[in-house]
Amino acid sequence: MVRKLGLFVLTLWAAVTLNFLLPRLMPGSPTDAAIAKLAQNGPVSAATRAAIEAQLGVPGGNLWEQYVTYLHQVVTLDFGVSYTFFPQSVGELIWQAFPYTIILLGIVTIVAFILGTLIGVLAAWRRNTWLDALPTLTGTFASTFPYFWTALLLLFFAGYVLHWFPTSGAFGPTASPAFTWDFIVDVAYHAVLPALTILVTSLGGWIIGMRNAMINTLGDDYVTFAEANGLRGRTVAVKYAARNAILPNLTGFGLALGGVVGGSILVEQVFGYPGIGFLLFNAVIGQDYPLMQALFLLITVSVLVANFLVDILYGVLDPRTRR
Amino acid sequence: MTHTTHERTQVRRRRRLGAAAMIAAAALLVSGCSIQIKSEPDPSIPADTMLLASDKGTPMLERNFNPYLVNKRSASSYIYEPLVIINVLDGKETPWLAEQVDLPDARTIDYTIREGATWSDGEDFTPEDVKFTFDLIKQYPTLDQKGAWQHIDTVEVKGQHVIMHLLDDDAPAADIVSQTLIVPEHIWKDVKSPDTWRNPNPVGTGPYVLGNYTSQQYTMDKNETYWQADKIEVNHLVIPAATGELDIVTKGFDWAYSFLSNVEGTWGAANDHNKFWFPPGGVIGLVPNMDVAPFDNVDVRRGIALALDRDKIADAATEGYLGAAGQSSLMLPNQEDELDPTLPNQGMITQDTAGALEAFAAAGYTQQDGKLVDAAGKQFSFSITTANGYADWLRAVQEVRKELGALGIDVQIKQPQPPGYQQAIQSGTFEVAMGGMGNGIMFQGFNNSFNSEFAKPLGETTSSNFGRYRNPQMDALLAQYKATTDEATRLGLSHQMQQIVYSDFPVIGMYYGGLWGLYNDKKFTGWPDADNPYAPLQTYDQTPLLVFTHLKLRKDGE
């Protein structure tokens, strides 16, 4: 356990340090990014540049000094003011975007995992029937679509042509966030297309992963033995085969849950969804170091924590790993 | 915009599946092509209300109406007004909060402040508000976005006059100082940190006041006490955050500003009343780096200039919506009055391959086996730096590469992300870059692009004159221009500067960059266009005020 914890801390430090270095290896500075944005509307004078630089308060000092400041910020969880969204603070921005991403992606990821795994079990158990062919074929087919392509397709047909669903935003233009039934319905309505995109593109992976693992375990001696003992088909499928076959999918689920926090950049981008992914996209484009670093840290920590939890769950399901 | 794709590739896919996918994709394509997207205006929007795509959400809108902050809501420039509005198309000035601007000498600006204007909360607008504003942006330099205090020494109020004493002979500074947005003293004097204040309930002198605000859309209502209230016929503005290209085409906007590919087939086809006007807003050209050989050689620059077919480049870059630009650094026809009549062919340089080869020969380059080589037999080869994602620039560079390639020059294209591009041009780490010269305000255009004051050594950052052009003659002309307030003298100096740009090629002009105005004239008339170019159709900065005061409600039967 101590060794595990040590490894956790070391990984965290490495991630945090990379997190600091990578954005600074990009050419151009946050001021350059702000000016590039303004320069598209016409030449930017020297005075404007100076004003923007002062406004953003871009950190001075050499790399080492910046690193020390940065570590201090990480420890105190104070990430300062965002460059791209100045004068909003990083904390404020993340706090605004977090719920949308967690609700949209969290629910979709869990639904896709559960649904995909169940269908996978069913497909393997009834293999070579239509119950196998249909989900496997459509799953394979759908999961090969690039994410953003599916998103654009849904956006175009269900949004712009058929007008079934809104095309952007997390809620209607005149609604304001409040904990009311109307608002929740509005948010759910706006989440349909992005959710569907993620469901369509991720479901196939779960189905196929589970089905293939299932088929392997079904060929194992202990399953044959259980069947020979005359146990009920469902018992064999769920308690004997599926329990073991789910292990690889569970690892994937841990990673996917960790990834939820990072949002889904492309889907949020296409649907103008105000989540963490969109925020991250803007942060990177704007070379918004404070925002980028806070977001990457959030993602890193959540992936590490999710993996840790899966590790524990793994131990419950597979006693061999418990030591 | 860049897209990183996480495409899951599955190498061995069943053939059957592949075929099915092809059929499905083909079906989608065919059906997609036959679908005509129509704009469908929201029927609940009344006739005196404008749907305006001026504020792109990111993706939410932050309630920030501080007119001096980078991330302000764009409508803050419909609330706060400047002393003078300058039409960026031709530099023409319209007195605004100042009734009159006089330059008694080259280091004094005398503003006669308008009487009778009020703030939207009912208080009177006074010359003291003007002085307060300038004192404020002096105290907080981060608010001084136009850099007024780089020119002003002191500000003095005399009755209805606000008099600026400048640091130096600096008559063109008036164009910069006049653009400062004026804020009310009675509100802003109590603000603790105006440099981060979000000003959620703005009070201004402008034609509109903030109506309903949500983070995905806000509305503006006519300011009934506006000093030109009789000229404002658009009573409400609706400004949603969703203004992507598809939104602009489909949601029935009355006014938008965006380059759309194939604008007739998209915007134009969506609604009979959809119109567009793309006037030139700048000269796009090649910026040779004078501190890098051989671009310090005027023969090389002339050779490149003569080798280019500007019509083809303009067509490639702007889909034919804008034309080739000349070498005068001016935007024609906007700035026709400014043009030196002695420039041959209005300053337009046409492709002359023989002339180009002659110029290159003078610089020591000759053709050999289809390649242009120097004395040592090495091919003339250089890179052009452009910004990733600026599609029009890239298409222009590709055409340039083709045309120079035909002469045997090897051109590479470098395209860093926009911040990287900014860094490259500012620090001079490029050979030739895409960039522009000139703008509607003649002196600012020339001064920014060609004043050697900005020509920092390579590696040092500069915000102007990226080509590091140094010409004492040009500097002298710019200095004389600053010291005079006489229009005729100014014009003469301008002509001399055009001659230098025409023969020395500090920037090689290629085509006009456009201002991408889209409008719908079903509900409102009086939009600016080629026949009445009183303002560009840009929805940001101060010129929208000109548009709002010109628009009329369409009457029945019109």
CSV table of C-alpha atoms in Angstrom, one decimal, chain A:
chain,number,residue,atom,x,y,z
A,1,MET,CA,0.0,0.0,0.0
A,2,VAL,CA,2.8,2.4,0.9
A,3,ARG,CA,4.5,1.5,-2.4
A,4,LYS,CA,1.3,2.1,-4.3
A,5,LEU,CA,0.9,5.5,-2.6
A,6,GLY,CA,4.5,6.4,-3.4
A,7,LEU,CA,3.9,5.5,-7.0
A,8,PHE,CA,0.8,7.6,-7.0
A,9,VAL,CA,2.6,10.6,-5.7
A,10,LEU,CA,5.4,10.2,-8.2
A,11,THR,CA,3.0,9.9,-11.1
A,12,LEU,CA,1.2,12.9,-9.9
A,13,TRP,CA,4.4,15.0,-9.7
A,14,ALA,CA,5.5,13.9,-13.2
A,15,ALA,CA,2.1,14.8,-14.6
A,16,VAL,CA,2.0,18.1,-12.8
A,17,THR,CA,5.5,19.0,-14.1
A,18,LEU,CA,4.8,17.9,-17.7
A,19,ASN,CA,1.6,19.9,-17.4
A,20,PHE,CA,3.8,23.0,-16.6
A,21,LEU,CA,6.3,22.4,-19.3
A,22,LEU,CA,4.2,21.4,-22.3
A,23,PRO,CA,2.3,24.6,-22.8
A,24,ARG,CA,5.5,26.6,-22.5
A,25,LEU,CA,7.1,24.7,-25.3
A,26,MET,CA,4.4,25.9,-27.7
A,27,PRO,CA,5.5,28.8,-29.9
A,28,GLY,CA,4.0,32.2,-29.0
A,29,SER,CA,2.8,33.6,-25.8
A,30,PRO,CA,-0.7,34.3,-24.4
A,31,THR,CA,-0.3,37.9,-25.4
A,32,ASP,CA,0.5,36.7,-29.0
A,33,ALA,CA,-2.6,34.6,-28.9
A,34,ALA,CA,-4.7,37.6,-27.8
A,35,ILE,CA,-3.2,39.8,-30.4
A,36,ALA,CA,-3.6,37.2,-33.1
A,37,LYS,CA,-7.3,37.2,-32.3
A,38,LEU,CA,-7.5,41.0,-32.5
A,39,ALA,CA,-5.2,41.2,-35.6
A,40,GLN,CA,-7.8,39.4,-37.6
A,41,ASN,CA,-9.9,42.5,-37.3
A,42,GLY,CA,-7.1,44.8,-38.3
A,43,PRO,CA,-3.6,45.9,-37.4
A,44,VAL,CA,-2.9,46.1,-33.7
A,45,SER,CA,-0.9,49.0,-32.4
A,46,ALA,CA,2.0,48.9,-30.1
A,47,ALA,CA,0.0,50.6,-27.4
A,48,THR,CA,-2.8,48.0,-27.6
A,49,ARG,CA,-0.2,45.3,-27.2
A,50,ALA,CA,1.2,46.9,-24.1
A,51,ALA,CA,-2.3,47.4,-22.7
A,52,ILE,CA,-3.2,43.7,-23.3
A,53,GLU,CA,0.1,42.5,-21.8
A,54,ALA,CA,-0.6,44.5,-18.7
A,55,GLN,CA,-4.2,43.4,-18.5
A,56,LEU,CA,-3.4,39.8,-18.7
A,57,GLY,CA,-0.5,40.0,-16.2
A,58,VAL,CA,1.5,37.4,-18.0
A,59,PRO,CA,3.9,35.9,-15.6
A,60,GLY,CA,7.5,37.1,-15.7
A,61,GLY,CA,10.6,35.6,-14.4
A,62,ASN,CA,12.6,32.7,-15.7
A,63,LEU,CA,11.3,29.1,-16.0
A,64,TRP,CA,12.4,28.1,-12.6
A,65,GLU,CA,10.6,31.0,-10.9
A,66,GLN,CA,7.5,30.3,-12.8
A,67,TYR,CA,7.7,26.6,-11.8
A,68,VAL,CA,7.9,27.5,-8.1
A,69,THR,CA,4.9,29.8,-8.4
A,70,TYR,CA,3.1,27.2,-10.3
A,71,LEU,CA,3.8,24.4,-7.7
A,72,HIS,CA,2.6,26.8,-5.0
A,73,GLN,CA,-0.6,27.4,-6.9
A,74,VAL,CA,-1.2,23.7,-7.4
A,75,VAL,CA,-0.8,23.0,-3.7
A,76,THR,CA,-3.0,25.9,-2.6
A,77,LEU,CA,-5.5,25.2,-5.5
A,78,ASP,CA,-5.4,28.8,-6.5
A,79,PHE,CA,-5.1,28.9,-10.3
A,80,GLY,CA,-5.4,32.6,-10.8
A,81,VAL,CA,-7.1,34.5,-13.6
A,82,SER,CA,-7.8,33.1,-17.0
A,83,TYR,CA,-6.1,34.8,-19.9
A,84,THR,CA,-8.7,33.9,-22.5
A,85,PHE,CA,-11.7,34.8,-20.4
A,86,PHE,CA,-10.1,37.7,-18.4
A,87,PRO,CA,-11.2,38.9,-15.9
A,88,GLN,CA,-12.9,35.6,-14.9
A,89,SER,CA,-10.9,33.4,-12.6
A,90,VAL,CA,-10.0,29.8,-13.5
A,91,GLY,CA,-11.9,28.5,-10.6
A,92,GLU,CA,-15.0,30.3,-11.6
A,93,LEU,CA,-14.8,29.0,-15.2
A,94,ILE,CA,-14.3,25.4,-14.2
A,95,TRP,CA,-17.1,25.6,-11.6
A,96,GLN,CA,-19.4,26.8,-14.4
A,97,ALA,CA,-18.4,24.2,-16.9
A,98,PHE,CA,-18.1,21.2,-14.6
A,99,PRO,CA,-21.7,20.3,-14.0
A,100,TYR,CA,-22.6,20.2,-17.7
A,101,THR,CA,-19.8,17.9,-18.6
A,102,ILE,CA,-20.2,15.6,-15.6
A,103,ILE,CA,-24.0,15.3,-16.1
A,104,LEU,CA,-23.8,14.8,-19.9
A,105,LEU,CA,-20.7,12.6,-20.2
A,106,GLY,CA,-21.0,10.9,-16.8
A,107,ILE,CA,-24.5,9.6,-17.5
A,108,VAL,CA,-23.8,8.7,-21.1
A,109,THR,CA,-20.6,6.8,-20.2
A,110,ILE,CA,-22.4,4.8,-17.5
A,111,VAL,CA,-25.4,4.1,-19.8
A,112,ALA,CA,-23.1,3.1,-22.7
A,113,PHE,CA,-21.0,0.8,-20.5
A,114,ILE,CA,-24.0,-0.9,-18.9
A,115,LEU,CA,-26.0,-1.2,-22.1
A,116,GLY,CA,-23.0,-2.3,-24.1
A,117,THR,CA,-21.9,-4.9,-21.6
A,118,LEU,CA,-25.3,-6.4,-21.3
A,119,ILE,CA,-25.7,-6.5,-25.1
A,120,GLY,CA,-22.3,-8.1,-25.3
A,121,VAL,CA,-23.2,-10.8,-22.9
A,122,LEU,CA,-26.4,-11.5,-24.7
A,123,ALA,CA,-24.6,-11.6,-28.1
A,124,ALA,CA,-22.0,-14.0,-26.9
A,125,TRP,CA,-24.5,-16.2,-25.2
A,126,ARG,CA,-26.7,-16.3,-28.3
A,127,ARG,CA,-23.9,-16.2,-30.8
A,128,ASN,CA,-24.6,-16.9,-34.4
A,129,THR,CA,-28.2,-15.8,-34.1
A,130,TRP,CA,-29.7,-12.5,-35.1
A,131,LEU,CA,-29.3,-11.4,-31.5
A,132,ASP,CA,-25.5,-11.6,-32.0
A,133,ALA,CA,-25.3,-10.4,-35.6
A,134,LEU,CA,-27.4,-7.3,-35.3
A,135,PRO,CA,-25.7,-5.6,-32.3
A,136,THR,CA,-22.3,-6.8,-33.4
A,137,LEU,CA,-22.6,-5.5,-36.9
A,138,THR,CA,-24.2,-2.2,-36.1
A,139,GLY,CA,-21.9,-1.8,-33.2
A,140,THR,CA,-18.8,-2.3,-35.3
A,141,PHE,CA,-20.2,-0.1,-38.0
A,142,ALA,CA,-21.1,2.8,-35.7
A,143,SER,CA,-17.9,2.7,-33.7
A,144,THR,CA,-15.9,3.2,-36.8
A,145,PHE,CA,-17.5,6.6,-37.5
A,146,PRO,CA,-15.3,9.4,-36.4
A,147,TYR,CA,-16.8,11.1,-33.4
A,148,PHE,CA,-17.1,14.6,-34.9
A,149,TRP,CA,-18.5,13.2,-38.2
A,150,THR,CA,-21.4,11.6,-36.3
A,151,ALA,CA,-21.8,14.8,-34.4
A,152,LEU,CA,-22.0,16.9,-37.6
A,153,LEU,CA,-24.3,14.4,-39.2
A,154,LEU,CA,-26.7,14.5,-36.3
A,155,LEU,CA,-26.4,18.2,-36.0
A,156,PHE,CA,-27.2,18.7,-39.6
A,157,PHE,CA,-30.1,16.3,-40.0
A,158,ALA,CA,-31.8,16.3,-36.6
A,159,GLY,CA,-31.0,19.9,-35.9
A,160,TYR,CA,-31.0,22.0,-39.0
A,161,VAL,CA,-33.0,20.0,-41.5
A,162,LEU,CA,-35.7,18.3,-39.3
A,163,HIS,CA,-35.6,20.9,-36.4
A,164,TRP,CA,-36.1,18.1,-33.9
A,165,PHE,CA,-33.5,19.3,-31.4
A,166,PRO,CA,-31.7,22.5,-30.7
A,167,THR,CA,-28.4,22.9,-32.4
A,168,SER,CA,-26.2,24.5,-29.8
A,169,GLY,CA,-25.9,25.5,-26.2
A,170,ALA,CA,-26.8,23.7,-23.0
A,171,PHE,CA,-30.1,25.4,-22.5
A,172,GLY,CA,-32.4,27.7,-24.4
A,173,PRO,CA,-31.3,31.3,-25.2
A,174,THR,CA,-33.8,32.9,-22.8
A,175,ALA,CA,-33.5,30.5,-19.9
A,176,SER,CA,-31.2,31.2,-17.0
A,177,PRO,CA,-29.7,28.5,-14.9
A,178,ALA,CA,-31.9,27.6,-11.9
A,179,PHE,CA,-32.9,24.5,-10.1
A,180,THR,CA,-36.4,24.3,-11.6
A,181,TRP,CA,-38.2,21.5,-13.4
A,182,ASP,CA,-38.4,23.6,-16.6
A,183,PHE,CA,-34.8,24.3,-16.7
A,184,ILE,CA,-33.8,20.7,-16.1
A,185,VAL,CA,-36.1,19.6,-18.9
A,186,ASP,CA,-34.5,22.3,-21.1
A,187,VAL,CA,-31.0,21.1,-20.3
A,188,ALA,CA,-32.0,17.5,-21.0
A,189,TYR,CA,-33.5,18.5,-24.3
A,190,HIS,CA,-30.3,20.3,-25.3
A,191,ALA,CA,-28.2,17.3,-24.3
A,192,VAL,CA,-29.9,14.8,-26.5
A,193,LEU,CA,-27.8,15.3,-29.6
A,194,PRO,CA,-24.4,15.4,-27.9
A,195,ALA,CA,-25.4,12.4,-25.8
A,196,LEU,CA,-26.6,10.5,-28.8
A,197,THR,CA,-23.3,11.2,-30.5
A,198,ILE,CA,-21.3,9.8,-27.7
A,199,LEU,CA,-23.6,6.8,-27.2
A,200,VAL,CA,-23.5,5.9,-30.9
A,201,THR,CA,-19.8,6.0,-31.2
A,202,SER,CA,-18.9,4.4,-27.9
A,203,LEU,CA,-21.5,1.6,-27.5
A,204,GLY,CA,-20.0,-0.6,-30.2
A,205,GLY,CA,-16.7,-0.8,-28.4
A,206,TRP,CA,-18.3,-2.0,-25.2
A,207,ILE,CA,-20.5,-4.6,-27.0
A,208,ILE,CA,-17.6,-6.0,-29.0
A,209,GLY,CA,-15.2,-6.0,-26.1
A,210,MET,CA,-17.6,-7.8,-23.9
A,211,ARG,CA,-18.8,-10.2,-26.5
A,212,ASN,CA,-15.3,-11.3,-27.5
A,213,ALA,CA,-14.1,-11.7,-23.9
A,214,MET,CA,-17.3,-13.6,-23.1
A,215,ILE,CA,-16.8,-16.0,-26.0
A,216,ASN,CA,-13.3,-16.8,-24.7
A,217,THR,CA,-14.5,-17.6,-21.2
A,218,LEU,CA,-17.4,-19.6,-22.6
A,219,GLY,CA,-14.9,-22.0,-24.1
A,220,ASP,CA,-13.2,-22.5,-20.8
A,221,ASP,CA,-13.4,-25.8,-18.9
A,222,TYR,CA,-15.1,-24.4,-15.8
A,223,VAL,CA,-18.0,-23.1,-17.9
A,224,THR,CA,-18.4,-26.4,-19.7
A,225,PHE,CA,-18.2,-28.0,-16.2
A,226,ALA,CA,-21.0,-25.7,-14.9
A,227,GLU,CA,-23.1,-26.5,-17.9
A,228,ALA,CA,-22.5,-30.2,-17.5
A,229,ASN,CA,-23.6,-29.8,-13.9
A,230,GLY,CA,-27.0,-28.8,-15.2
A,231,LEU,CA,-27.0,-25.2,-13.9
A,232,ARG,CA,-29.4,-22.8,-15.5
A,233,GLY,CA,-28.2,-21.1,-18.6
A,234,ARG,CA,-28.6,-17.6,-17.2
A,235,THR,CA,-26.6,-18.5,-14.1
A,236,VAL,CA,-23.8,-19.9,-16.2
A,237,ALA,CA,-23.8,-16.9,-18.4
A,238,VAL,CA,-23.9,-14.2,-15.7
A,239,LYS,CA,-22.2,-15.8,-12.7
A,240,TYR,CA,-19.6,-17.9,-14.4
A,241,ALA,CA,-18.7,-16.4,-17.7
A,242,ALA,CA,-19.6,-12.8,-17.5
A,243,ARG,CA,-18.1,-12.2,-14.1
A,244,ASN,CA,-14.7,-13.1,-15.5
A,245,ALA,CA,-15.2,-11.7,-19.0
A,246,ILE,CA,-16.0,-8.2,-17.6
A,247,LEU,CA,-12.5,-7.6,-16.3
A,248,PRO,CA,-11.0,-6.0,-19.4
A,249,ASN,CA,-14.1,-4.0,-20.0
A,250,LEU,CA,-13.9,-2.7,-16.4
A,251,THR,CA,-10.4,-1.4,-17.0
A,252,GLY,CA,-11.7,0.4,-20.0
A,253,PHE,CA,-14.6,1.8,-17.9
A,254,GLY,CA,-12.2,3.1,-15.3
A,255,LEU,CA,-10.3,5.0,-18.0
A,256,ALA,CA,-13.5,6.2,-19.6
A,257,LEU,CA,-14.8,7.5,-16.3
A,258,GLY,CA,-11.6,9.3,-15.7
A,259,GLY,CA,-11.8,10.8,-19.1
A,260,VAL,CA,-15.3,12.1,-18.5
A,261,VAL,CA,-13.8,15.0,-16.5
A,262,GLY,CA,-11.8,16.0,-19.5
A,263,GLY,CA,-14.9,16.4,-21.4
A,264,SER,CA,-15.3,15.6,-25.0
A,265,ILE,CA,-13.7,18.3,-26.9
A,266,LEU,CA,-15.0,17.6,-30.3
A,267,VAL,CA,-18.6,16.9,-29.4
A,268,GLU,CA,-18.7,20.0,-27.1
A,269,GLN,CA,-17.1,22.0,-29.9
A,270,VAL,CA,-19.6,20.9,-32.5
A,271,PHE,CA,-22.6,21.5,-30.3
A,272,GLY,CA,-21.3,24.6,-28.6
A,273,TYR,CA,-21.8,22.8,-25.3
A,274,PRO,CA,-20.4,24.8,-22.4
A,275,GLY,CA,-18.5,22.0,-20.7
A,276,ILE,CA,-14.9,21.3,-19.7
A,277,GLY,CA,-14.0,20.1,-23.2
A,278,PHE,CA,-14.9,23.4,-24.8
A,279,LEU,CA,-13.1,25.2,-22.1
A,280,LEU,CA,-10.0,23.1,-22.7
A,281,PHE,CA,-10.2,23.8,-26.4
A,282,ASN,CA,-10.3,27.6,-25.8
A,283,ALA,CA,-7.6,27.4,-23.3
A,284,VAL,CA,-5.2,25.6,-25.7
A,285,ILE,CA,-6.0,27.9,-28.6
A,286,GLY,CA,-5.6,31.0,-26.4
A,287,GLN,CA,-2.4,29.6,-24.7
A,288,ASP,CA,-4.2,30.2,-21.5
A,289,TYR,CA,-1.6,28.6,-19.2
A,290,PRO,CA,-3.5,29.0,-15.9
A,291,LEU,CA,-6.7,27.5,-17.3
A,292,MET,CA,-4.9,24.8,-19.2
A,293,GLN,CA,-2.9,23.7,-16.2
A,294,ALA,CA,-5.9,23.6,-13.9
A,295,LEU,CA,-7.8,21.6,-16.4
A,296,PHE,CA,-5.0,19.1,-17.1
A,297,LEU,CA,-4.5,18.7,-13.4
A,298,LEU,CA,-8.1,18.0,-12.9
A,299,ILE,CA,-8.1,15.4,-15.7
A,300,THR,CA,-4.9,13.8,-14.5
A,301,VAL,CA,-6.1,13.5,-10.9
A,302,SER,CA,-9.5,12.1,-11.9
A,303,VAL,CA,-7.9,9.5,-14.2
A,304,LEU,CA,-5.5,8.5,-11.5
A,305,VAL,CA,-8.3,8.3,-8.9
A,306,ALA,CA,-10.6,6.4,-11.3
A,307,ASN,CA,-7.8,3.9,-12.0
A,308,PHE,CA,-7.3,3.5,-8.3
A,309,LEU,CA,-10.9,2.7,-7.7
A,310,VAL,CA,-11.0,0.2,-10.6
A,311,ASP,CA,-8.0,-1.4,-9.1
A,312,ILE,CA,-9.9,-2.0,-5.9
A,313,LEU,CA,-13.0,-3.2,-7.7
A,314,TYR,CA,-10.8,-5.6,-9.8
A,315,GLY,CA,-9.6,-7.1,-6.5
A,316,VAL,CA,-13.2,-7.9,-5.5
A,317,LEU,CA,-14.0,-9.5,-8.8
A,318,ASP,CA,-10.7,-11.3,-9.4
A,319,PRO,CA,-9.3,-12.6,-6.1
A,320,ARG,CA,-6.0,-13.4,-7.8
A,321,THR,CA,-5.1,-9.7,-8.0
A,322,ARG,CA,-5.8,-9.2,-4.3
A,323,ARG,CA,-2.5,-9.3,-2.5
